[in-house]
CSV table of C-alpha atoms in Angstrom, one decimal:
chain,number,residue,atom,x,y,z
S,1,MET,CA,35.9,-64.9,-54.1
S,2,HIS,CA,37.1,-62.2,-55.2
S,3,ARG,CA,35.3,-58.9,-54.1
S,4,ARG,CA,34.1,-57.8,-57.7
S,5,THR,CA,33.8,-61.7,-58.3
S,6,LEU,CA,31.2,-61.7,-55.4
S,7,ILE,CA,29.6,-58.7,-56.8
S,8,ARG,CA,28.3,-60.0,-60.4
S,9,SER,CA,27.0,-63.2,-59.1
S,10,LEU,CA,25.1,-61.4,-56.5
S,11,GLY,CA,23.6,-59.0,-59.4
S,12,ALA,CA,22.9,-62.2,-60.9
S,13,THR,CA,21.1,-63.8,-58.6
S,14,GLY,CA,18.8,-60.2,-57.9
S,15,LEU,CA,19.7,-59.4,-54.6
S,16,ALA,CA,20.5,-55.9,-53.4
S,17,LEU,CA,23.5,-55.4,-51.9
S,18,SER,CA,24.5,-52.6,-50.1
S,19,LEU,CA,28.0,-50.7,-50.2
S,20,PRO,CA,29.5,-48.6,-47.3
S,21,ALA,CA,29.6,-45.0,-49.5
S,22,CYS,CA,32.7,-42.6,-48.2
S,23,ALA,CA,32.2,-40.5,-45.9
S,24,THR,CA,32.7,-37.2,-47.2
S,25,LYS,CA,33.1,-33.9,-44.8
S,26,PRO,CA,31.2,-30.3,-45.3
S,27,GLN,CA,33.4,-28.1,-46.7
S,28,ALA,CA,33.7,-23.9,-46.4
S,29,LYS,CA,32.0,-23.0,-49.6
S,30,PRO,CA,33.3,-19.3,-50.9
S,31,LEU,CA,29.8,-16.8,-50.7
S,32,THR,CA,28.6,-14.5,-53.4
S,33,PRO,CA,27.2,-10.9,-52.4
S,34,ALA,CA,24.2,-12.5,-53.5
S,35,ASP,CA,23.8,-14.6,-50.7
S,36,PHE,CA,22.8,-11.7,-48.0
S,37,GLN,CA,20.3,-10.0,-46.7
S,38,THR,CA,19.7,-7.2,-44.6
S,39,VAL,CA,18.3,-7.6,-41.6
S,40,VAL,CA,19.0,-4.8,-39.4
S,41,THR,CA,19.3,-1.1,-41.4
S,42,GLY,CA,20.1,2.5,-39.7
S,43,VAL,CA,23.1,1.2,-37.0
S,44,ASP,CA,25.2,4.4,-36.0
S,45,LYS,CA,29.4,3.3,-35.8
S,46,ALA,CA,28.3,-0.3,-36.6
S,47,GLU,CA,30.9,-2.3,-34.7
S,48,GLY,CA,30.6,-5.4,-32.6
S,49,ILE,CA,27.9,-8.3,-32.4
S,50,ALA,CA,27.6,-11.3,-30.7
S,51,ILE,CA,24.4,-13.4,-31.2
S,52,ALA,CA,22.6,-15.6,-28.2
S,53,ASP,CA,20.9,-19.0,-28.6
S,54,ASP,CA,17.4,-17.5,-29.2
S,55,GLU,CA,18.9,-15.9,-32.5
S,56,ARG,CA,18.8,-12.0,-30.6
S,57,LEU,CA,21.5,-9.5,-31.6
S,58,PHE,CA,23.2,-7.6,-29.8
S,59,LEU,CA,25.1,-4.9,-31.6
S,60,SER,CA,27.5,-1.9,-30.5
S,61,ASN,CA,27.0,1.9,-31.7
S,62,GLY,CA,26.9,5.1,-31.4
S,63,LYS,CA,23.8,6.1,-29.6
S,64,SER,CA,23.2,3.1,-26.9
S,65,ALA,CA,25.7,0.8,-24.4
S,66,ILE,CA,23.7,-1.9,-26.8
S,67,LEU,CA,21.1,-2.0,-29.6
S,68,VAL,CA,19.1,-5.2,-29.4
S,69,ARG,CA,17.9,-6.7,-32.3
S,70,GLU,CA,14.9,-9.0,-31.0
S,71,PRO,CA,13.7,-12.5,-33.4
S,72,ASP,CA,10.5,-10.4,-34.1
S,73,GLY,CA,13.2,-7.5,-36.1
S,74,THR,CA,12.2,-5.0,-32.8
S,75,LEU,CA,15.1,-2.5,-31.7
S,76,ARG,CA,15.6,-1.9,-28.4
S,77,PRO,CA,19.0,0.4,-26.9
S,78,ILE,CA,19.4,-0.3,-23.5
S,79,GLY,CA,21.9,2.7,-21.3
S,80,ALA,CA,23.6,5.7,-22.6
S,81,PRO,CA,26.7,4.8,-25.0
S,82,SER,CA,29.4,4.3,-23.4
S,83,GLY,CA,31.9,3.7,-26.7
S,84,ALA,CA,31.8,0.6,-27.0
S,85,ASN,CA,33.6,-2.0,-29.8
S,86,GLY,CA,34.1,-5.0,-29.4
S,87,VAL,CA,30.7,-6.9,-27.7
S,88,ALA,CA,30.4,-10.0,-26.4
S,89,LEU,CA,28.1,-12.8,-24.6
S,90,ASP,CA,29.2,-15.2,-21.2
S,91,ARG,CA,27.3,-18.1,-20.5
S,92,GLN,CA,25.1,-16.1,-17.8
S,93,GLY,CA,23.9,-13.8,-21.1
S,94,ARG,CA,25.6,-11.2,-20.0
S,95,VAL,CA,26.8,-8.5,-22.8
S,96,ILE,CA,30.6,-7.8,-22.3
S,97,LEU,CA,31.1,-3.9,-23.9
S,98,ALA,CA,34.6,-2.9,-24.8
S,99,ASN,CA,35.2,0.9,-25.1
S,100,PHE,CA,37.5,2.1,-27.8
S,101,GLY,CA,37.5,5.6,-25.7
S,102,LEU,CA,39.4,7.4,-27.8
S,103,LEU,CA,37.4,7.4,-31.1
S,104,SER,CA,34.5,8.6,-28.4
S,105,ASN,CA,35.8,10.5,-25.8
S,106,MET,CA,35.1,8.5,-22.9
S,107,PRO,CA,37.2,6.5,-20.4
S,108,GLY,CA,38.7,3.0,-22.2
S,109,SER,CA,37.4,0.8,-19.8
S,110,LEU,CA,35.8,-3.1,-19.8
S,111,GLN,CA,32.3,-3.1,-18.7
S,112,ARG,CA,29.1,-5.9,-19.0
S,113,LEU,CA,25.7,-5.4,-19.2
S,114,ASP,CA,23.0,-7.1,-18.1
S,115,PRO,CA,20.8,-6.8,-20.5
S,116,THR,CA,17.5,-7.4,-18.6
S,117,THR,CA,18.4,-5.5,-15.6
S,118,GLY,CA,20.5,-3.1,-17.5
S,119,THR,CA,22.6,-3.4,-14.9
S,120,LEU,CA,26.3,-2.0,-15.5
S,121,GLU,CA,29.4,-2.7,-14.1
S,122,THR,CA,33.2,-1.9,-14.8
S,123,LEU,CA,35.4,-4.7,-15.3
S,124,ALA,CA,38.6,-3.3,-15.5
S,125,ASP,CA,39.1,0.9,-16.3
S,126,ALA,CA,43.0,0.6,-15.2
S,127,VAL,CA,45.7,-2.1,-16.0
S,128,GLU,CA,49.1,-2.1,-14.1
S,129,GLY,CA,47.9,1.7,-12.4
S,130,ARG,CA,47.4,3.0,-16.6
S,131,GLN,CA,43.8,4.1,-17.7
S,132,LEU,CA,42.6,2.0,-20.7
S,133,VAL,CA,41.7,4.5,-23.8
S,134,ALA,CA,41.2,1.8,-26.3
S,135,SER,CA,39.8,-1.7,-25.3
S,136,ASN,CA,38.6,-2.9,-28.5
S,137,PHE,CA,37.6,-6.8,-28.7
S,138,PRO,CA,36.9,-9.2,-25.9
S,139,THR,CA,36.5,-13.2,-26.1
S,140,VAL,CA,35.4,-15.7,-22.9
S,141,ALA,CA,36.5,-18.8,-21.8
S,142,ARG,CA,35.1,-21.3,-20.8
S,143,ASP,CA,35.9,-21.1,-17.3
S,144,GLY,CA,34.6,-17.4,-17.7
S,145,THR,CA,38.3,-15.7,-18.0
S,146,ILE,CA,37.5,-12.7,-20.3
S,147,TYR,CA,40.7,-11.8,-22.3
S,148,CYS,CA,40.7,-7.7,-24.2
S,149,THR,CA,42.8,-6.3,-26.8
S,150,HIS,CA,43.7,-2.4,-26.1
S,151,SER,CA,45.0,-1.6,-29.3
S,152,THR,CA,47.2,1.9,-28.6
S,153,TRP,CA,47.5,4.3,-26.6
S,154,SER,CA,47.3,7.3,-29.1
S,155,GLU,CA,46.7,7.9,-32.3
S,156,PRO,CA,43.8,5.7,-33.3
S,157,ALA,CA,43.6,7.2,-37.4
S,158,ARG,CA,47.5,5.8,-37.6
S,159,ILE,CA,46.0,1.7,-39.3
S,160,GLY,CA,50.1,1.2,-39.9
S,161,THR,CA,50.8,2.3,-36.7
S,162,THR,CA,54.8,0.9,-36.5
S,163,ILE,CA,54.6,1.1,-32.7
S,164,PRO,CA,54.6,-2.6,-30.6
S,165,ALA,CA,52.1,-0.5,-28.3
S,166,GLY,CA,49.4,-2.8,-28.6
S,167,PHE,CA,48.2,-6.0,-26.0
S,168,VAL,CA,45.9,-8.0,-24.3
S,169,TYR,CA,44.6,-7.9,-21.0
S,170,ARG,CA,42.3,-10.2,-19.0
S,171,VAL,CA,39.6,-10.4,-16.3
S,172,THR,CA,39.5,-13.3,-14.3
S,173,PRO,CA,36.9,-14.8,-12.8
S,174,ASP,CA,37.3,-13.5,-9.5
S,175,GLY,CA,38.3,-10.2,-10.7
S,176,LYS,CA,41.2,-9.3,-11.2
S,177,ALA,CA,42.8,-7.9,-14.0
S,178,GLY,CA,46.5,-7.8,-15.4
S,179,THR,CA,48.0,-7.7,-19.0
S,180,VAL,CA,48.9,-11.5,-20.1
S,181,ALA,CA,50.7,-10.6,-23.9
S,182,SER,CA,52.5,-7.6,-25.4
S,183,GLY,CA,54.7,-6.0,-27.9
S,184,LEU,CA,51.8,-5.9,-30.7
S,185,ARG,CA,51.3,-3.7,-33.6
S,186,GLY,CA,47.0,-2.6,-33.8
S,187,ALA,CA,45.2,-5.8,-31.7
S,188,ASN,CA,42.5,-6.4,-33.0
S,189,GLY,CA,39.6,-9.6,-32.6
S,190,CYS,CA,40.5,-11.9,-30.9
S,191,CYS,CA,39.5,-15.6,-30.5
S,192,LEU,CA,40.0,-18.7,-28.6
S,193,ASP,CA,40.0,-22.1,-30.6
S,194,ARG,CA,37.3,-24.9,-30.0
S,195,ASP,CA,39.5,-26.8,-27.7
S,196,GLU,CA,41.2,-23.3,-26.2
S,197,LYS,CA,45.0,-23.7,-27.0
S,198,TYR,CA,45.6,-20.6,-28.3
S,199,LEU,CA,44.0,-16.8,-28.5
S,200,TYR,CA,44.1,-15.8,-31.8
S,201,VAL,CA,44.9,-12.0,-32.5
S,202,ALA,CA,45.0,-9.6,-35.8
S,203,LEU,CA,46.9,-7.0,-35.2
S,204,THR,CA,45.7,-4.6,-38.1
S,205,ALA,CA,48.5,-2.8,-38.4
S,206,ALA,CA,50.9,-5.4,-39.3
S,207,GLY,CA,48.3,-7.2,-41.3
S,208,ARG,CA,48.1,-10.5,-40.2
S,209,ILE,CA,47.1,-12.4,-37.4
S,210,VAL,CA,49.2,-14.5,-34.5
S,211,ARG,CA,47.9,-16.8,-31.6
S,212,LEU,CA,49.4,-17.4,-28.2
S,213,PRO,CA,49.9,-20.3,-26.3
S,214,ARG,CA,46.6,-20.9,-23.7
S,215,ARG,CA,48.3,-22.1,-20.6
S,216,GLN,CA,46.8,-24.2,-17.8
S,217,ASP,CA,46.4,-20.9,-15.8
S,218,GLY,CA,44.9,-18.9,-18.1
S,219,SER,CA,48.4,-16.9,-18.6
S,220,LEU,CA,49.9,-16.7,-22.2
S,221,GLY,CA,52.9,-17.6,-24.1
S,222,PRO,CA,55.3,-15.9,-26.7
S,223,ALA,CA,52.8,-14.8,-30.2
S,224,GLU,CA,53.5,-16.2,-32.9
S,225,ASN,CA,52.7,-16.0,-37.0
S,226,PHE,CA,49.1,-17.5,-37.3
S,227,GLY,CA,49.3,-18.1,-41.4
S,228,PRO,CA,50.7,-15.8,-44.2
S,229,VAL,CA,50.5,-11.6,-44.4
S,230,LEU,CA,46.5,-10.6,-45.0
S,231,GLY,CA,48.2,-8.4,-48.3
S,232,ASP,CA,49.4,-4.9,-48.7
S,233,VAL,CA,50.4,-2.9,-45.6
S,234,THR,CA,51.4,0.5,-45.1
S,235,PRO,CA,53.9,0.9,-42.9
S,236,ASP,CA,52.2,3.9,-40.6
S,237,ALA,CA,49.7,4.8,-42.5
S,238,MET,CA,46.4,6.9,-41.9
S,239,PHE,CA,43.1,6.2,-42.1
S,240,GLN,CA,42.4,9.0,-44.1
S,241,ASP,CA,45.1,7.8,-46.9
S,242,ILE,CA,43.5,4.8,-46.6
S,243,LEU,CA,40.6,5.3,-48.0
S,244,LYS,CA,41.6,7.6,-50.7
S,245,LEU,CA,43.6,4.7,-53.3
S,246,ASP,CA,41.7,3.3,-55.6
S,247,ALA,CA,39.4,0.3,-56.0
S,248,ALA,CA,42.3,-1.6,-57.5
S,249,ALA,CA,44.6,-0.8,-54.3
S,250,GLN,CA,42.0,-1.3,-52.2
S,251,ALA,CA,40.8,-4.6,-53.4
S,252,LYS,CA,44.8,-5.6,-51.9
S,253,LEU,CA,44.9,-4.7,-48.7
S,254,GLY,CA,45.0,-6.5,-45.9
S,255,TYR,CA,44.3,-5.1,-42.9
S,256,PRO,CA,42.4,-8.0,-40.3
S,257,ASP,CA,40.0,-7.1,-37.9
S,258,GLY,CA,36.9,-9.3,-37.3
S,259,LEU,CA,37.4,-13.1,-36.6
S,260,ALA,CA,35.4,-16.4,-35.6
S,261,PHE,CA,35.8,-20.1,-36.4
S,262,ASP,CA,34.1,-22.4,-38.3
S,263,MET,CA,33.3,-26.1,-36.9
S,264,ALA,CA,35.6,-26.9,-39.2
S,265,GLY,CA,38.5,-24.6,-37.5
S,266,ASN,CA,38.6,-22.7,-39.9
S,267,LEU,CA,39.1,-18.7,-39.3
S,268,TRP,CA,37.0,-15.8,-40.6
S,269,ILE,CA,38.7,-13.2,-41.0
S,270,THR,CA,37.1,-9.3,-42.4
S,271,LEU,CA,39.4,-7.3,-44.4
S,272,PRO,CA,37.7,-3.6,-44.1
S,273,PHE,CA,39.1,-1.3,-46.5
S,274,ALA,CA,39.8,-4.2,-49.8
S,275,ASN,CA,35.2,-5.2,-48.9
S,276,LYS,CA,36.3,-8.9,-48.6
S,277,LEU,CA,36.5,-12.0,-45.6
S,278,VAL,CA,38.6,-14.2,-46.0
S,279,MET,CA,39.8,-17.6,-44.3
S,280,LEU,CA,42.5,-19.3,-43.2
S,281,THR,CA,42.5,-23.5,-42.7
S,282,PRO,CA,43.9,-25.0,-39.8
S,283,THR,CA,47.1,-25.3,-41.4
S,284,GLY,CA,47.1,-21.8,-42.5
S,285,THR,CA,46.3,-21.4,-45.9
S,286,LEU,CA,44.8,-17.7,-46.8
S,287,VAL,CA,41.0,-18.9,-48.9
S,288,GLU,CA,39.4,-16.1,-50.9
S,289,MET,CA,35.5,-16.2,-49.4
S,290,LEU,CA,34.1,-13.2,-50.5
S,291,HIS,CA,35.1,-9.8,-52.2
S,292,ASP,CA,32.8,-6.9,-52.7
S,293,PRO,CA,34.4,-4.3,-54.5
S,294,ALA,CA,31.6,-2.0,-55.3
S,295,GLY,CA,30.3,-2.5,-51.7
S,296,THR,CA,27.3,-2.8,-52.3
S,297,VAL,CA,26.5,-5.2,-49.9
S,298,LEU,CA,29.9,-6.6,-47.8
S,299,ASN,CA,30.6,-2.5,-47.3
S,300,ARG,CA,34.0,-1.7,-44.8
S,301,PRO,CA,32.7,-5.3,-42.8
S,302,THR,CA,34.0,-5.2,-38.9
S,303,ASN,CA,33.0,-7.7,-37.3
S,304,LEU,CA,31.1,-11.4,-37.7
S,305,ALA,CA,29.3,-13.9,-35.9
S,306,TRP,CA,27.3,-17.1,-36.9
S,307,GLY,CA,24.0,-17.8,-35.1
S,308,GLY,CA,20.5,-19.3,-36.3
S,309,PRO,CA,19.3,-22.4,-37.1
S,310,GLY,CA,22.2,-24.6,-36.9
S,311,ARG,CA,24.3,-21.9,-36.4
S,312,ARG,CA,24.8,-21.6,-39.9
S,313,ASP,CA,23.5,-18.1,-40.4
S,314,LEU,CA,26.9,-15.5,-40.7
S,315,HIS,CA,25.7,-13.3,-39.9
S,316,VAL,CA,28.9,-9.6,-41.1
S,317,VAL,CA,29.0,-6.5,-39.6
S,318,SER,CA,28.7,-3.8,-42.6
S,319,ARG,CA,29.9,-0.1,-41.0
S,320,GLY,CA,30.2,1.6,-44.5
S,321,THR,CA,26.2,1.2,-44.9
S,322,GLY,CA,25.5,0.7,-40.9
S,323,CYS,CA,23.8,-2.8,-41.9
S,324,ILE,CA,24.3,-6.0,-40.6
S,325,ILE,CA,24.1,-8.6,-43.0
S,326,ARG,CA,23.4,-12.9,-43.6
S,327,ALA,CA,23.7,-15.6,-45.5
S,328,ARG,CA,23.6,-19.1,-45.2
S,329,THR,CA,27.1,-21.1,-44.9
S,330,ALA,CA,28.2,-24.3,-45.7
S,331,LEU,CA,29.9,-24.7,-42.4
S,332,ALA,CA,28.3,-23.8,-39.0
S,333,GLY,CA,30.1,-21.4,-36.3
S,334,SER,CA,32.4,-22.8,-33.7
S,335,ALA,CA,30.1,-22.6,-30.3
S,336,LEU,CA,31.0,-19.5,-27.7
S,337,VAL,CA,30.3,-20.0,-24.2
S,338,HIS,CA,26.6,-18.7,-24.8
S,339,GLN,CA,26.0,-21.1,-27.3
S,340,ALA,CA,25.0,-25.1,-26.9
S,341,SER,CA,27.7,-27.1,-28.9
């Protein structure tokens, strides 16, 4: 019997018929400033963020090695200032600190902090015999390998540097440090995809994202462009000159900073000078997720991370106001090594 005739026949006899519904996958949805609430204020030199499963926030700042926001809202500084920029958590809940020494007249090392005991250890202070000065952002693989970007050897205010002096180094589980990628213009935020097939790196000066294939031994293959250029960039542009641009020009800027994946494989990106969050889909299509032209809520966003119930609370560091802001997203963030999958 034809399916449509069968339905009419069953309906005529008063029998209920349940037909399978078409399954639809959740989609990432753009946000507005009204979606956000402020959860932390007054963070000096706000930059990095990592979130534990118990909803503690670990924040880099200018007054301590790390600032912990407890679930009840209490702020707890740990350790002396170290010039921390990007932060991450390992499987044991220890905080990985990338110190951008050039901005603080301190060493540019990679360190690990135990938030329970306060013990601070240096994982790497040099690679290939050269002292690190601008460690920017760390990310941790499931096998314990730590990858960290290093932005430059000099002139950190030259946002649009044309000198490809940035690189990525790694620290293996047995403590060995070495360079795994080089020739990167302004290497900044980084993250691994869900399957750890690629390391994604924001090239701030080039205004784009590259990805590097991760080999079985943890080394990285050649960088390849992922997605388009994210907006306007100017060769050798200086920080102070970018801030002098009018609002219309700043809104078009494409200098990326922080990166994070959601569960659907979309790569979320902060554009600090444009006051924007954008997203690259798994196929590399660019989508604008939030623009706050006046910077009333999203003001020079640097880094972002998911936490909270269902890992759907997106937290963004709003450096321009020294605040951490939070919004509920349609999609959960991809689980990091310290988070339950």
